[in-house]
Structure formats: structure tokens, C-alpha cells
Short mmCIF file of C-alpha atoms in Angstrom, two decimals:
data_model
loop_
_atom_site.label_atom_id
_atom_site.label_comp_id
_atom_site.label_asym_id
_atom_site.label_seq_id
_atom_site.Cartn_x
_atom_site.Cartn_y
_atom_site.Cartn_z
CA MET A 23 55.39 76.34 -229.18
CA ASN A 24 56.28 79.03 -226.69
CA LEU A 25 54.09 78.06 -223.77
CA THR A 26 51.95 80.41 -221.93
CA LYS A 27 52.15 80.63 -218.20
CA GLU A 28 48.75 79.11 -218.17
CA GLU A 29 50.14 75.99 -220.29
CA GLU A 30 53.08 76.03 -217.85
CA ALA A 31 50.79 75.94 -214.82
CA LEU A 32 48.77 73.01 -216.40
CA ILE A 33 51.51 71.00 -216.97
CA MET A 34 52.95 71.25 -213.44
CA SER A 35 49.63 70.83 -212.08
CA LEU A 36 49.01 67.42 -213.95
CA ARG A 37 52.51 66.03 -213.57
CA GLY A 38 52.84 66.74 -209.65
CA LYS A 39 56.22 66.49 -208.52
CA LYS A 40 57.90 65.15 -211.30
CA THR A 41 60.50 66.53 -212.92
CA LYS A 42 60.96 64.44 -216.12
CA ILE A 43 58.08 63.46 -218.26
CA THR A 44 58.29 61.72 -221.80
CA CYS A 45 57.96 64.29 -224.62
CA THR A 46 54.84 61.98 -225.60
CA GLU A 47 53.06 63.01 -222.16
CA ALA A 48 54.07 66.40 -222.39
CA ALA A 49 52.48 66.33 -226.16
CA LYS A 50 49.50 65.14 -225.04
CA LEU A 51 49.24 67.90 -222.40
CA LEU A 52 49.88 70.44 -225.09
CA GLY A 53 47.84 69.13 -227.77
CA THR A 54 50.79 68.35 -230.25
CA THR A 55 53.28 65.79 -231.30
CA ALA A 56 56.10 64.37 -229.29
CA LEU A 57 58.55 65.04 -231.93
CA ASP A 58 57.62 68.71 -232.27
CA VAL A 59 58.12 68.94 -228.27
CA ALA A 60 61.56 67.48 -228.68
CA TYR A 61 62.40 69.44 -231.78
CA LYS A 62 61.57 72.75 -230.20
CA LEU A 63 63.08 72.12 -226.62
CA ARG A 64 66.35 71.18 -228.29
CA ASN A 65 66.27 74.40 -230.19
CA GLY A 66 65.76 76.37 -227.28
CA GLU A 67 62.21 77.60 -228.49
CA ALA A 68 60.03 76.42 -225.39
CA SER A 69 59.86 78.59 -222.58
CA PHE A 70 60.97 76.07 -219.99
CA GLY A 71 62.77 72.68 -219.77
CA THR A 72 65.09 70.50 -222.23
CA ALA A 73 64.86 67.30 -224.06
CA GLU A 74 67.22 64.40 -224.02
CA TYR A 75 67.10 61.09 -225.79
CA ASN A 76 67.77 58.04 -223.69
CA GLY A 77 68.02 55.31 -226.34
CA ARG A 78 64.55 54.58 -226.78
CA ARG A 79 62.72 57.94 -226.25
CA TRP A 80 62.79 61.61 -225.73
CA ILE A 81 62.50 62.52 -222.05
CA TYR A 82 61.16 66.18 -221.39
CA ASN A 83 62.85 67.86 -218.33
CA ILE A 84 61.03 70.11 -216.44
CA PHE A 85 62.87 72.69 -214.55
CA LYS A 86 60.26 73.78 -211.80
CA GLU A 87 62.59 76.82 -210.53
CA ASP A 88 62.00 78.31 -214.17
CA ILE A 89 58.16 78.73 -213.16
CA VAL A 90 57.44 81.82 -211.26
#
């Protein structure tokens, strides 16, 4: 799931100014599963962001400064 610049731009445009979204929300935008998003983010396979578990769900942290 290495994101293209177009996919990164899509996520940022749809999410606005939020820097944290759930992996479920990210998965819907990317057309994949939340578990796949979390797994790949945890393993550093995605081109930006991280994943963390908050006790109930995975949270996808987007770092806008990583997007050119």
C-alpha cells in the first residue's frame, strides 16, 4: 500500500485539516481494509503517517508536513 501522490492528495483533500482519522476512514478512501491500513502503517510500508491503537480502534495519524 505505498500511496501515490494522487492518493495522498485525495486523503488530505477529503479529510481537511484533521491530522488523525481512523484506519476505517482511511481504508474507505483507499478502497482497502482497516486492518491492512494499520498493518502496513505499523510496518512502515505506507508513504506517510503512522498507526496507533487507542484501546478500541486503530487511529491513522497523518503528518501533513510529509506531503509535498
